[in-house]
Amino acid sequence: MFHRVHPERDQLWDPMDVPLFEKAIKYISNKFDVVCFEETDVSTLAKHQRVATVMFDDGYLDNLEYAAPILQKYNIKASFYVATNCINQNKPTWTYELDYKLQHATCAALELPFEYIAEPLKSVQLADIDTVAKLKPALKKMSYEYRSKVLDSIHAQTADVELPKLMMNWQEVQQLKNAGHYIGSHSVNHYMLGTTDNQELVAYELQASAKTIQEELGHFPTTISYPIGSYNHTTIELSKEAGYTRGLATKQKRYHPDKDPIFEVPRVELYNESWPKTKMRIHGVVEQIKRILKPGS
């Protein structure tokens, strides 16, 4: 699973470099039978050990500009899961927006005097990249309600930062569909759906994103990719009610159809790392090592 593929570097969330992406795709196409997840019967996947799927989350334009030509070169049909409001407004996900603002704000520090924030993060010097890098992981651990309050404060303090236009529009998403790729849902606003008790909000994120995809592209998306892999039992039940038949998590392990529920399909995410480590991730070796070093994790 991928997010961005781009030659530009980023200190906080580095896109996969284009040559590394091509190396990974070439390797995957040589070592596995690559199929489109939505076009494959799950029972078929259970019978074959050497099957792989290629997926992208969010809906960044670089998916079309840099990734799609490489996918075409190796005759791979992928699945792209888009956050519909990000497409509608050409506005990146809140995670990217946070990273970008932290690196481009004109203020020297952020003041976040919230009782539910750890003391070292209540006053963040933006020149201290190590401390800055701890802010997003801390926000992901909060409830949706607490996170929203902190993000509102950050956006107010960095209002002078103009965000880049990085997302595809619907015509560009349609190009991917026309090329034989599948377009699924990644919610409306990329909220972490498993971190709120507000069922109306979760239902809206699931239903409205599917409706928009159907209106814009002419098909109902059968798969929901939970933003940031955040979901719970309620998320799953509301996904079923919304009409989805499959749900994608980010558990960093290989999918075993005979063991993993269809609404909790794990995926292995690849990053901009060395080729040996990327290859280890593809084969699940990195996570195996982690489980050995930290039993029960």
mmCIF file of C-alpha atoms in Angstrom:
data_model
loop_
_atom_site.group_PDB
_atom_site.id
_atom_site.type_symbol
_atom_site.label_atom_id
_atom_site.label_comp_id
_atom_site.label_asym_id
_atom_site.label_seq_id
_atom_site.Cartn_x
_atom_site.Cartn_y
_atom_site.Cartn_z
ATOM 1 C CA MET A 1 0.000 0.000 0.000
ATOM 2 C CA PHE A 2 1.237 3.478 -0.928
ATOM 3 C CA HIS A 3 0.279 7.099 -0.367
ATOM 4 C CA ARG A 4 2.499 9.483 -2.331
ATOM 5 C CA VAL A 5 5.090 8.912 -5.060
ATOM 6 C CA HIS A 6 7.132 12.024 -5.770
ATOM 7 C CA PRO A 7 10.740 13.174 -6.343
ATOM 8 C CA GLU A 8 10.515 15.984 -3.773
ATOM 9 C CA ARG A 9 11.614 15.234 -0.208
ATOM 10 C CA ASP A 10 9.741 15.997 3.018
ATOM 11 C CA GLN A 11 11.224 15.884 6.514
ATOM 12 C CA LEU A 12 8.009 14.824 8.237
ATOM 13 C CA TRP A 13 6.245 12.632 5.677
ATOM 14 C CA ASP A 14 8.564 11.660 2.849
ATOM 15 C CA PRO A 15 6.896 10.474 -0.377
ATOM 16 C CA MET A 16 8.312 7.345 -1.958
ATOM 17 C CA ASP A 17 10.937 8.341 -4.488
ATOM 18 C CA VAL A 18 9.966 7.512 -8.071
ATOM 19 C CA PRO A 19 12.913 5.144 -8.851
ATOM 20 C CA LEU A 20 12.265 3.231 -5.629
ATOM 21 C CA PHE A 21 8.578 2.937 -6.488
ATOM 22 C CA GLU A 22 9.397 1.523 -9.913
ATOM 23 C CA LYS A 23 11.883 -0.906 -8.379
ATOM 24 C CA ALA A 24 9.228 -2.077 -5.918
ATOM 25 C CA ILE A 25 6.550 -2.457 -8.605
ATOM 26 C CA LYS A 26 8.918 -4.336 -10.908
ATOM 27 C CA TYR A 27 9.889 -6.659 -8.081
ATOM 28 C CA ILE A 28 6.277 -7.256 -7.015
ATOM 29 C CA SER A 29 5.223 -7.954 -10.599
ATOM 30 C CA ASN A 30 8.037 -10.516 -10.975
ATOM 31 C CA LYS A 31 7.515 -12.273 -7.642
ATOM 32 C CA PHE A 32 3.717 -12.235 -7.369
ATOM 33 C CA ASP A 33 0.569 -12.575 -9.412
ATOM 34 C CA VAL A 34 -0.731 -9.018 -9.090
ATOM 35 C CA VAL A 35 -4.506 -8.656 -9.067
ATOM 36 C CA CYS A 36 -7.000 -5.884 -8.392
ATOM 37 C CA PHE A 37 -8.457 -6.485 -4.944
ATOM 38 C CA GLU A 38 -12.030 -5.612 -5.888
ATOM 39 C CA GLU A 39 -11.969 -7.809 -8.983
ATOM 40 C CA THR A 40 -10.786 -10.893 -7.112
ATOM 41 C CA ASP A 41 -12.866 -13.406 -5.158
ATOM 42 C CA VAL A 42 -11.508 -13.604 -1.614
ATOM 43 C CA SER A 43 -11.718 -17.410 -1.724
ATOM 44 C CA THR A 44 -9.312 -17.288 -4.656
ATOM 45 C CA LEU A 45 -6.821 -15.323 -2.594
ATOM 46 C CA ALA A 46 -6.953 -17.968 0.131
ATOM 47 C CA LYS A 47 -5.804 -20.643 -2.314
ATOM 48 C CA HIS A 48 -2.746 -18.794 -3.621
ATOM 49 C CA GLN A 49 0.273 -17.702 -1.588
ATOM 50 C CA ARG A 50 1.912 -15.621 -4.325
ATOM 51 C CA VAL A 51 -0.853 -13.086 -4.920
ATOM 52 C CA ALA A 52 -0.413 -9.358 -4.314
ATOM 53 C CA THR A 53 -2.522 -6.251 -4.734
ATOM 54 C CA VAL A 54 -1.391 -2.642 -5.133
ATOM 55 C CA MET A 55 -3.316 0.101 -3.334
ATOM 56 C CA PHE A 56 -3.099 3.859 -2.808
ATOM 57 C CA ASP A 57 -4.810 5.962 -0.146
ATOM 58 C CA ASP A 58 -5.877 9.639 -0.150
ATOM 59 C CA GLY A 59 -6.006 10.768 -3.802
ATOM 60 C CA TYR A 60 -2.810 12.731 -4.429
ATOM 61 C CA LEU A 61 -2.133 14.003 -7.945
ATOM 62 C CA ASP A 62 1.302 12.394 -7.952
ATOM 63 C CA ASN A 63 -0.505 9.033 -8.046
ATOM 64 C CA LEU A 64 -1.580 9.942 -11.577
ATOM 65 C CA GLU A 65 1.557 11.817 -12.608
ATOM 66 C CA TYR A 66 4.254 9.462 -11.330
ATOM 67 C CA ALA A 67 2.720 6.171 -10.188
ATOM 68 C CA ALA A 68 0.181 5.475 -12.949
ATOM 69 C CA PRO A 69 2.700 5.432 -15.854
ATOM 70 C CA ILE A 70 4.818 2.896 -13.954
ATOM 71 C CA LEU A 71 1.773 0.772 -13.191
ATOM 72 C CA GLN A 72 0.898 0.852 -16.894
ATOM 73 C CA LYS A 73 4.469 -0.138 -17.821
ATOM 74 C CA TYR A 74 4.186 -3.296 -15.719
ATOM 75 C CA ASN A 75 0.526 -3.922 -16.619
ATOM 76 C CA ILE A 76 -0.715 -3.583 -13.052
ATOM 77 C CA LYS A 77 -4.242 -2.567 -12.134
ATOM 78 C CA ALA A 78 -4.337 -0.915 -8.709
ATOM 79 C CA SER A 79 -6.985 0.336 -6.298
ATOM 80 C CA PHE A 80 -7.115 4.020 -5.342
ATOM 81 C CA TYR A 81 -9.094 5.075 -2.268
ATOM 82 C CA VAL A 82 -9.948 8.770 -2.263
ATOM 83 C CA ALA A 83 -11.117 11.135 0.464
ATOM 84 C CA THR A 84 -13.904 12.883 -1.419
ATOM 85 C CA ASN A 85 -13.730 16.301 0.226
ATOM 86 C CA CYS A 86 -10.002 16.410 -0.470
ATOM 87 C CA ILE A 87 -10.839 15.857 -4.135
ATOM 88 C CA ASN A 88 -13.734 18.334 -4.133
ATOM 89 C CA GLN A 89 -11.708 21.133 -2.526
ATOM 90 C CA ASN A 90 -8.198 20.241 -3.748
ATOM 91 C CA LYS A 91 -7.144 20.270 -0.127
ATOM 92 C CA PRO A 92 -4.759 17.671 1.311
ATOM 93 C CA THR A 93 -5.633 15.427 4.226
ATOM 94 C CA TRP A 94 -5.416 16.895 7.735
ATOM 95 C CA THR A 95 -2.270 14.836 8.366
ATOM 96 C CA TYR A 96 -0.453 16.357 5.393
ATOM 97 C CA GLU A 97 -1.809 19.823 6.198
ATOM 98 C CA LEU A 98 -0.425 19.529 9.714
ATOM 99 C CA ASP A 99 3.023 18.447 8.516
ATOM 100 C CA TYR A 100 3.153 21.190 5.900
ATOM 101 C CA LYS A 101 2.095 23.952 8.261
ATOM 102 C CA LEU A 102 4.567 22.853 10.919
ATOM 103 C CA GLN A 103 7.372 23.195 8.364
ATOM 104 C CA HIS A 104 6.244 26.450 6.715
ATOM 105 C CA ALA A 105 4.726 28.546 9.495
ATOM 106 C CA THR A 106 6.203 31.993 10.093
ATOM 107 C CA CYS A 107 5.683 31.785 13.837
ATOM 108 C CA ALA A 108 8.588 30.443 15.887
ATOM 109 C CA ALA A 109 6.490 28.283 18.194
ATOM 110 C CA LEU A 110 3.060 26.780 18.734
ATOM 111 C CA GLU A 111 1.322 27.231 22.054
ATOM 112 C CA LEU A 112 -1.001 24.330 22.855
ATOM 113 C CA PRO A 113 -2.122 24.711 26.486
ATOM 114 C CA PHE A 114 -4.493 21.757 26.504
ATOM 115 C CA GLU A 115 -4.655 19.550 29.561
ATOM 116 C CA TYR A 116 -4.738 16.397 27.419
ATOM 117 C CA ILE A 117 -1.445 17.217 25.674
ATOM 118 C CA ALA A 118 1.850 16.008 27.100
ATOM 119 C CA GLU A 119 3.883 18.758 28.728
ATOM 120 C CA PRO A 120 6.736 18.769 26.149
ATOM 121 C CA LEU A 121 4.191 19.456 23.378
ATOM 122 C CA LYS A 122 2.377 22.351 25.029
ATOM 123 C CA SER A 123 4.928 24.779 23.630
ATOM 124 C CA VAL A 124 6.546 23.489 20.441
ATOM 125 C CA GLN A 125 9.544 25.283 18.957
ATOM 126 C CA LEU A 126 9.096 24.760 15.229
ATOM 127 C CA ALA A 127 12.846 24.756 14.599
ATOM 128 C CA ASP A 128 13.081 21.644 16.785
ATOM 129 C CA ILE A 129 12.161 19.057 14.143
ATOM 130 C CA ASP A 130 12.500 16.136 16.560
ATOM 131 C CA THR A 131 9.824 17.556 18.863
ATOM 132 C CA VAL A 132 7.687 18.694 15.929
ATOM 133 C CA ALA A 133 7.730 15.127 14.589
ATOM 134 C CA LYS A 134 6.125 13.899 17.833
ATOM 135 C CA LEU A 135 3.035 16.063 17.464
ATOM 136 C CA LYS A 136 1.184 14.095 14.771
ATOM 137 C CA PRO A 137 1.584 10.707 16.497
ATOM 138 C CA ALA A 138 0.304 12.312 19.705
ATOM 139 C CA LEU A 139 -2.750 13.713 17.907
ATOM 140 C CA LYS A 140 -3.561 10.321 16.373
ATOM 141 C CA LYS A 141 -3.891 8.860 19.876
ATOM 142 C CA MET A 142 -6.514 11.428 20.911
ATOM 143 C CA SER A 143 -10.260 11.244 20.491
ATOM 144 C CA TYR A 144 -11.682 12.966 17.427
ATOM 145 C CA GLU A 145 -13.125 15.696 19.661
ATOM 146 C CA TYR A 146 -9.841 16.495 21.439
ATOM 147 C CA ARG A 147 -7.862 16.268 18.210
ATOM 148 C CA SER A 148 -10.204 18.707 16.487
ATOM 149 C CA LYS A 149 -9.682 21.303 19.218
ATOM 150 C CA VAL A 150 -5.904 21.045 18.956
ATOM 151 C CA LEU A 151 -5.985 21.215 15.170
ATOM 152 C CA ASP A 152 -8.233 24.279 15.282
ATOM 153 C CA SER A 153 -5.663 25.973 17.517
ATOM 154 C CA ILE A 154 -2.786 25.013 15.237
ATOM 155 C CA HIS A 155 -4.613 26.248 12.144
ATOM 156 C CA ALA A 156 -5.383 29.558 13.849
ATOM 157 C CA GLN A 157 -1.698 30.024 14.689
ATOM 158 C CA THR A 158 -0.559 29.087 11.166
ATOM 159 C CA ALA A 159 -3.303 30.816 9.182
ATOM 160 C CA ASP A 160 -0.710 32.593 7.036
ATOM 161 C CA VAL A 161 0.448 29.325 5.453
ATOM 162 C CA GLU A 162 -0.979 28.680 1.995
ATOM 163 C CA LEU A 163 -1.410 24.994 1.281
ATOM 164 C CA PRO A 164 -0.190 23.546 -2.019
ATOM 165 C CA LYS A 165 -2.678 22.081 -4.479
ATOM 166 C CA LEU A 166 -1.683 18.432 -4.394
ATOM 167 C CA MET A 167 -4.888 16.476 -4.906
ATOM 168 C CA MET A 168 -6.473 15.080 -8.043
ATOM 169 C CA ASN A 169 -9.756 16.457 -9.322
ATOM 170 C CA TRP A 170 -12.589 14.203 -10.439
ATOM 171 C CA GLN A 171 -11.546 14.330 -14.090
ATOM 172 C CA GLU A 172 -8.111 13.056 -13.077
ATOM 173 C CA VAL A 173 -9.599 10.355 -10.851
ATOM 174 C CA GLN A 174 -11.722 9.359 -13.853
ATOM 175 C CA GLN A 175 -8.513 8.939 -15.870
ATOM 176 C CA LEU A 176 -7.371 6.297 -13.395
ATOM 177 C CA LYS A 177 -10.710 4.514 -13.682
ATOM 178 C CA ASN A 178 -10.544 4.689 -17.484
ATOM 179 C CA ALA A 179 -7.101 3.069 -17.324
ATOM 180 C CA GLY A 180 -8.626 0.071 -15.549
ATOM 181 C CA HIS A 181 -7.866 0.970 -11.939
ATOM 182 C CA TYR A 182 -10.464 0.740 -9.180
ATOM 183 C CA ILE A 183 -11.637 3.771 -7.225
ATOM 184 C CA GLY A 184 -12.824 3.154 -3.666
ATOM 185 C CA SER A 185 -13.720 5.272 -0.653
ATOM 186 C CA HIS A 186 -11.396 6.756 1.954
ATOM 187 C CA SER A 187 -14.215 8.673 3.696
ATOM 188 C CA VAL A 188 -15.176 12.317 3.160
ATOM 189 C CA ASN A 189 -12.725 14.213 5.368
ATOM 190 C CA HIS A 190 -10.083 11.621 6.304
ATOM 191 C CA TYR A 191 -11.220 11.611 9.920
ATOM 192 C CA MET A 192 -10.084 8.760 12.151
ATOM 193 C CA LEU A 193 -13.405 6.943 12.289
ATOM 194 C CA GLY A 194 -12.572 4.734 15.236
ATOM 195 C CA THR A 195 -11.807 7.618 17.590
ATOM 196 C CA THR A 196 -15.270 9.091 18.032
ATOM 197 C CA ASP A 197 -18.553 7.932 19.562
ATOM 198 C CA ASN A 198 -20.489 10.203 17.203
ATOM 199 C CA GLN A 199 -22.220 7.601 15.055
ATOM 200 C CA GLU A 200 -23.934 10.234 12.919
ATOM 201 C CA LEU A 201 -20.555 11.669 11.949
ATOM 202 C CA VAL A 202 -19.130 8.247 11.089
ATOM 203 C CA ALA A 203 -22.230 7.292 9.107
ATOM 204 C CA TYR A 204 -22.009 10.552 7.166
ATOM 205 C CA GLU A 205 -18.321 10.007 6.349
ATOM 206 C CA LEU A 206 -19.110 6.541 5.012
ATOM 207 C CA GLN A 207 -22.355 7.278 3.181
ATOM 208 C CA ALA A 208 -21.539 10.679 1.695
ATOM 209 C CA SER A 209 -18.183 9.580 0.292
ATOM 210 C CA ALA A 210 -19.792 6.592 -1.439
ATOM 211 C CA LYS A 211 -22.573 8.801 -2.808
ATOM 212 C CA THR A 212 -20.088 11.311 -4.211
ATOM 213 C CA ILE A 213 -18.036 8.593 -5.910
ATOM 214 C CA GLN A 214 -21.196 7.159 -7.434
ATOM 215 C CA GLU A 215 -22.285 10.597 -8.679
ATOM 216 C CA GLU A 216 -18.862 11.541 -10.061
ATOM 217 C CA LEU A 217 -17.676 8.204 -11.447
ATOM 218 C CA GLY A 218 -20.846 6.187 -11.985
ATOM 219 C CA HIS A 219 -20.191 3.278 -9.630
ATOM 220 C CA PHE A 220 -20.760 2.480 -5.970
ATOM 221 C CA PRO A 221 -17.449 1.776 -4.202
ATOM 222 C CA THR A 222 -17.531 -1.662 -2.604
ATOM 223 C CA THR A 223 -14.467 -1.019 -0.424
ATOM 224 C CA ILE A 224 -13.899 1.447 2.395
ATOM 225 C CA SER A 225 -10.294 2.142 3.334
ATOM 226 C CA TYR A 226 -10.407 3.377 6.930
ATOM 227 C CA PRO A 227 -8.390 6.616 7.190
ATOM 228 C CA ILE A 228 -5.151 6.037 9.102
ATOM 229 C CA GLY A 229 -6.397 2.504 9.729
ATOM 230 C CA SER A 230 -8.724 3.738 12.476
ATOM 231 C CA TYR A 231 -11.884 1.704 12.995
ATOM 232 C CA ASN A 232 -13.833 -0.217 15.619
ATOM 233 C CA HIS A 233 -16.878 -2.484 15.765
ATOM 234 C CA THR A 234 -19.241 0.450 15.221
ATOM 235 C CA THR A 235 -17.253 1.570 12.163
ATOM 236 C CA ILE A 236 -17.572 -1.896 10.668
ATOM 237 C CA GLU A 237 -21.314 -2.136 11.300
ATOM 238 C CA LEU A 238 -21.938 1.337 9.847
ATOM 239 C CA SER A 239 -19.782 0.436 6.830
ATOM 240 C CA LYS A 240 -21.986 -2.580 6.179
ATOM 241 C CA GLU A 241 -25.114 -0.444 6.538
ATOM 242 C CA ALA A 242 -23.676 2.058 4.064
ATOM 243 C CA GLY A 243 -23.378 -0.721 1.473
ATOM 244 C CA TYR A 244 -19.677 -1.551 1.553
ATOM 245 C CA THR A 245 -18.650 -5.199 1.305
ATOM 246 C CA ARG A 246 -14.955 -4.885 2.233
ATOM 247 C CA GLY A 247 -12.950 -2.799 4.707
ATOM 248 C CA LEU A 248 -9.218 -2.087 4.698
ATOM 249 C CA ALA A 249 -7.010 -1.591 7.741
ATOM 250 C CA THR A 250 -3.283 -0.829 8.029
ATOM 251 C CA LYS A 251 -2.048 -3.576 10.320
ATOM 252 C CA GLN A 252 1.277 -4.040 8.518
ATOM 253 C CA LYS A 253 0.870 -7.739 7.921
ATOM 254 C CA ARG A 254 -0.104 -10.022 5.091
ATOM 255 C CA TYR A 255 -3.751 -10.819 4.488
ATOM 256 C CA HIS A 256 -4.959 -14.331 5.286
ATOM 257 C CA PRO A 257 -8.559 -14.657 4.009
ATOM 258 C CA ASP A 258 -9.172 -17.732 6.148
ATOM 259 C CA LYS A 259 -8.263 -15.809 9.325
ATOM 260 C CA ASP A 260 -8.751 -12.081 8.720
ATOM 261 C CA PRO A 261 -12.334 -10.727 8.585
ATOM 262 C CA ILE A 262 -13.289 -9.127 5.268
ATOM 263 C CA PHE A 263 -13.900 -5.781 7.019
ATOM 264 C CA GLU A 264 -10.478 -5.884 8.682
ATOM 265 C CA VAL A 265 -8.185 -6.655 5.767
ATOM 266 C CA PRO A 266 -4.600 -5.816 6.791
ATOM 267 C CA ARG A 267 -2.180 -4.118 4.413
ATOM 268 C CA VAL A 268 1.572 -3.668 4.266
ATOM 269 C CA GLU A 269 2.529 -0.041 3.713
ATOM 270 C CA LEU A 270 5.773 0.772 1.904
ATOM 271 C CA TYR A 271 7.805 3.887 2.681
ATOM 272 C CA ASN A 272 10.715 5.842 1.240
ATOM 273 C CA GLU A 273 13.375 3.586 2.726
ATOM 274 C CA SER A 274 16.375 1.625 1.509
ATOM 275 C CA TRP A 275 15.690 -1.065 -1.076
ATOM 276 C CA PRO A 276 16.715 -3.932 1.261
ATOM 277 C CA LYS A 277 14.247 -2.741 3.902
ATOM 278 C CA THR A 278 11.516 -2.190 1.299
ATOM 279 C CA LYS A 279 11.993 -5.738 0.057
ATOM 280 C CA MET A 280 11.829 -7.006 3.635
ATOM 281 C CA ARG A 281 8.536 -5.163 4.132
ATOM 282 C CA ILE A 282 7.110 -6.671 0.941
ATOM 283 C CA HIS A 283 7.770 -10.150 2.328
ATOM 284 C CA GLY A 284 6.590 -9.288 5.849
ATOM 285 C CA VAL A 285 10.034 -9.758 7.390
ATOM 286 C CA VAL A 286 10.106 -6.373 9.164
ATOM 287 C CA GLU A 287 6.909 -7.119 11.071
ATOM 288 C CA GLN A 288 8.065 -10.635 11.889
ATOM 289 C CA ILE A 289 11.218 -9.203 13.449
ATOM 290 C CA LYS A 290 9.157 -6.690 15.436
ATOM 291 C CA ARG A 291 6.906 -9.449 16.777
ATOM 292 C CA ILE A 292 9.948 -11.461 17.848
ATOM 293 C CA LEU A 293 11.496 -8.473 19.618
ATOM 294 C CA LYS A 294 8.171 -7.383 21.147
ATOM 295 C CA PRO A 295 5.988 -10.456 21.738
ATOM 296 C CA GLY A 296 2.305 -9.628 21.882
ATOM 297 C CA SER A 297 2.672 -6.424 19.835
#
